mmCIF file of C-alpha atoms in Angstrom:
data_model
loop_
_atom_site.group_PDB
_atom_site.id
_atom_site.type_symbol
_atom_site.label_atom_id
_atom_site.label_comp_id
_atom_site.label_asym_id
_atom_site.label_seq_id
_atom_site.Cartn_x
_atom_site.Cartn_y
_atom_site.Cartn_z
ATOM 1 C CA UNK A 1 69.429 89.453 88.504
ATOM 2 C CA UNK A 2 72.090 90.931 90.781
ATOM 3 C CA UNK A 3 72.233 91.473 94.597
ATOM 4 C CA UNK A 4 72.749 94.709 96.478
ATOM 5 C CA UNK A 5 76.180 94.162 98.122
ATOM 6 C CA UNK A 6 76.091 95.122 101.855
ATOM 7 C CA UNK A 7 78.771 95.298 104.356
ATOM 8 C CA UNK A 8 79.882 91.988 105.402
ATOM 9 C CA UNK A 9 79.578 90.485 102.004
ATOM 10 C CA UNK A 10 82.181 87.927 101.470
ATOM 11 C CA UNK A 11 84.699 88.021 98.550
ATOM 12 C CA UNK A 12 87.647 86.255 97.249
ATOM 13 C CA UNK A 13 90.781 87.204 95.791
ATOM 14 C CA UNK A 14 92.703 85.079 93.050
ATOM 15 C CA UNK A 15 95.667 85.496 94.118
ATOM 16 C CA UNK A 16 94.569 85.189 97.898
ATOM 17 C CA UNK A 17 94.384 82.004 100.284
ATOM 18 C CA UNK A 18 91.311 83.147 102.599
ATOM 19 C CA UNK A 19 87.774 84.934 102.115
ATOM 20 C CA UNK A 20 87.604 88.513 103.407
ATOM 21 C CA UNK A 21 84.737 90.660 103.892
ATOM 22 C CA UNK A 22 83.379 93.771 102.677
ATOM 23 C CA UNK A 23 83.324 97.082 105.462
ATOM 24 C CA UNK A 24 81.256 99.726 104.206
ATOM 25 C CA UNK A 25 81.563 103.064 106.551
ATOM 26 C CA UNK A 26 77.668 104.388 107.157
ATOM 27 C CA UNK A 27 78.740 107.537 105.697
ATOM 28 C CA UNK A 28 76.191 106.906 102.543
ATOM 29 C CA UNK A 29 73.431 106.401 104.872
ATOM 30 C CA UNK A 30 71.837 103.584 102.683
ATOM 31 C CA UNK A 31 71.178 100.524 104.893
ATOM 32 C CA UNK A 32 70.012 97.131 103.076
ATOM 33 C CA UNK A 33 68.169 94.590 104.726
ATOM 34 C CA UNK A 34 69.951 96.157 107.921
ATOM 35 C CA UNK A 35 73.793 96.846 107.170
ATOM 36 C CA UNK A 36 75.027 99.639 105.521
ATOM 37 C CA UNK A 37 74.633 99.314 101.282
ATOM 38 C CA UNK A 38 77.944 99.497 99.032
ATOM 39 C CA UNK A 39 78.566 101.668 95.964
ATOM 40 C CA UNK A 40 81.388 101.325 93.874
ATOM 41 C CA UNK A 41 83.756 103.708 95.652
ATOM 42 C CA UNK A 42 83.518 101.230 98.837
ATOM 43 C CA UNK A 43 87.589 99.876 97.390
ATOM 44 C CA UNK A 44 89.814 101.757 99.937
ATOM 45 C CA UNK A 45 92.393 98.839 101.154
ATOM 46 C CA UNK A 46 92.601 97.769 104.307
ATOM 47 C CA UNK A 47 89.828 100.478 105.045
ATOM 48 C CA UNK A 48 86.800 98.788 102.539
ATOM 49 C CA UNK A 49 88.536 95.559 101.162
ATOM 50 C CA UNK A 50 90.749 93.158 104.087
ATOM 51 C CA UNK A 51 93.757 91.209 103.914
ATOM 52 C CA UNK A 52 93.046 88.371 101.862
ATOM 53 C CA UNK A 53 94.929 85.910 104.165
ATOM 54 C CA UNK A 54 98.652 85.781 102.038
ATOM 55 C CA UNK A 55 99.309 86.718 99.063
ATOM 56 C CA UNK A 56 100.666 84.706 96.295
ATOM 57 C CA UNK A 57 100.952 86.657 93.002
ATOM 58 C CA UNK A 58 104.772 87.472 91.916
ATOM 59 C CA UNK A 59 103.826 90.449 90.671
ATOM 60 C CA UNK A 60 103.462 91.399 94.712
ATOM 61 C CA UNK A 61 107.555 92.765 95.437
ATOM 62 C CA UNK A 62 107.236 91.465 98.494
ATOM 63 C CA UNK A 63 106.186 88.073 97.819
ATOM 64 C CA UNK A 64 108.967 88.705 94.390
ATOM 65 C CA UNK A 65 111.592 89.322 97.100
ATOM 66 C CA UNK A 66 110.789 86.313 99.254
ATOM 67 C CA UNK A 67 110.261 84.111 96.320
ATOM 68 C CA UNK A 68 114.263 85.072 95.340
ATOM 69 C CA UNK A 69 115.282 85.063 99.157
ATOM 70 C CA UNK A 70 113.801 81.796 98.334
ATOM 71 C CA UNK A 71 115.931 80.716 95.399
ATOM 72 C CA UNK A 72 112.933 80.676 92.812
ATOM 73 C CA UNK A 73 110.159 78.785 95.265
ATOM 74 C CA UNK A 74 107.096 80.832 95.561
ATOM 75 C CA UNK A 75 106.920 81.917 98.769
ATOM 76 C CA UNK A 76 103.593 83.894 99.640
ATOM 77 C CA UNK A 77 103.810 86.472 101.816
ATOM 78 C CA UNK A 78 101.121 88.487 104.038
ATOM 79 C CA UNK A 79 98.013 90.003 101.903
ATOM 80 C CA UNK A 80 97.877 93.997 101.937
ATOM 81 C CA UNK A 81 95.143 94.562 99.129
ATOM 82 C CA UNK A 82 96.677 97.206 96.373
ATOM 83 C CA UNK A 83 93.225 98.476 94.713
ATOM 84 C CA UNK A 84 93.581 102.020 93.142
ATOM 85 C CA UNK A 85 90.481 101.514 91.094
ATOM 86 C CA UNK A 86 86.796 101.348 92.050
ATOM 87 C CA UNK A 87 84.357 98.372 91.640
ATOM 88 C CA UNK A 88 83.500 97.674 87.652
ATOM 89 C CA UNK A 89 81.457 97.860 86.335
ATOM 90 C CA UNK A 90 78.283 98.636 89.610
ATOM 91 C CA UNK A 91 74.836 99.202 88.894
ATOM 92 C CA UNK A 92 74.136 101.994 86.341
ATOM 93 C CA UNK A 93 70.667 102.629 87.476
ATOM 94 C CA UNK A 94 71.023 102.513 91.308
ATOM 95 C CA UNK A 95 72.636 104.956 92.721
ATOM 96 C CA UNK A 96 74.255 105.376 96.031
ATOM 97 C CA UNK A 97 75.220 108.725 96.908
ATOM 98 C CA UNK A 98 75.262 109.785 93.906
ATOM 99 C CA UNK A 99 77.910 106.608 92.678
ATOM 100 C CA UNK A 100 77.027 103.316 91.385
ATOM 101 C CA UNK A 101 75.197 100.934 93.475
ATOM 102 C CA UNK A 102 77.843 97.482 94.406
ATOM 103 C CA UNK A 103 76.631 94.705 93.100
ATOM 104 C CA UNK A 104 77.171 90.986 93.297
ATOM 105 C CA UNK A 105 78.608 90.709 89.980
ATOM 106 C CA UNK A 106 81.136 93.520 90.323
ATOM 107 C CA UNK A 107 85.285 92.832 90.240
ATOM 108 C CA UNK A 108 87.939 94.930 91.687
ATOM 109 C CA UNK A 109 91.474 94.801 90.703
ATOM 110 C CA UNK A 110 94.535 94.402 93.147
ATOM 111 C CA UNK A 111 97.664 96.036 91.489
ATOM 112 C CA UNK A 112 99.423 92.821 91.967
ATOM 113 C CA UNK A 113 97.507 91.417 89.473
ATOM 114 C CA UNK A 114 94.467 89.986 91.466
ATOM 115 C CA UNK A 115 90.424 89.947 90.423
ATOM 116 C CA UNK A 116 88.553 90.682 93.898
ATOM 117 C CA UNK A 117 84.968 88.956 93.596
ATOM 118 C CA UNK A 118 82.296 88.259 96.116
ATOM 119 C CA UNK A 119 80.570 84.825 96.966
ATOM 120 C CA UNK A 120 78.033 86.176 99.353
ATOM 121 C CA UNK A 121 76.462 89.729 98.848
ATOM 122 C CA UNK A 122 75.239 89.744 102.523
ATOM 123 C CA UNK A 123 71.901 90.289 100.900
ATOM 124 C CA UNK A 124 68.955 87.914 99.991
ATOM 125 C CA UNK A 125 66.349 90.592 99.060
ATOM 126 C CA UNK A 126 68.056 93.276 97.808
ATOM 127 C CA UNK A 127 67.763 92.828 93.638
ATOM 128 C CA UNK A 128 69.158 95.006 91.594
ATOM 129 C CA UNK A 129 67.890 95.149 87.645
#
């Protein structure tokens, strides 16, 4: 069974070398287990999902450019998350105002080419069927 995702939760990028965590605004007004609750809309970079420490994908132009600067070596440069898309796929029977309850199993997509995942939901509790 999955978790509620609150803020906090911790997530990992494939193309990333750190952890980041999830901020999620109180503007839904859901709290669980005492931070505010996620829905699948909560994907706003740099707003929602962090800088991932650097970035290594060569899809990224900048790490592209510094990898030719570079004369082929991958070079990774700093993360700035690129996600355009909301969470996939939520919960379909929770809602959160009015959206898609986040979940532990959800992915995001960078548009470099990285799967965003979490590793801790920031939630014990907080089940989601």
């Amino acid at each position: 069974m999955a978790s509620q995702v609150a803020m906090g939760a911790l997530m990992k990028c494939s193309f990333g070398a750190a952890p980041a965590s999830l901020a999620v605004l109180p503007v839904n007004r859901v709290l669980a287990e005492g931070p505010p609750a996620a829905n699948i809309m909560d994907h706003q970079p740099l707003v929602n999902i962090l800088p991932f420490g650097v970035c290594q994908s060569p899809a990224n132009p900048v790490v592209a450019a510094a990898t030719a600067a570079a004369l082929g070596v991958l070079t990774p440069m700093p993360c700035v998350p690129a996600t355009a898309a909301p969470w996939t796929p939520g919960a379909a029977t929770v809602l959160i105002a009015n959206m898609p309850a986040l979940d532990n199993t959800s992915k995001c997509l960078c548009n470099w080419g990285g799967v965003i995942a979490f590793t801790h939901a920031a939630t014990t509790k907080t089940m989601i069927p």
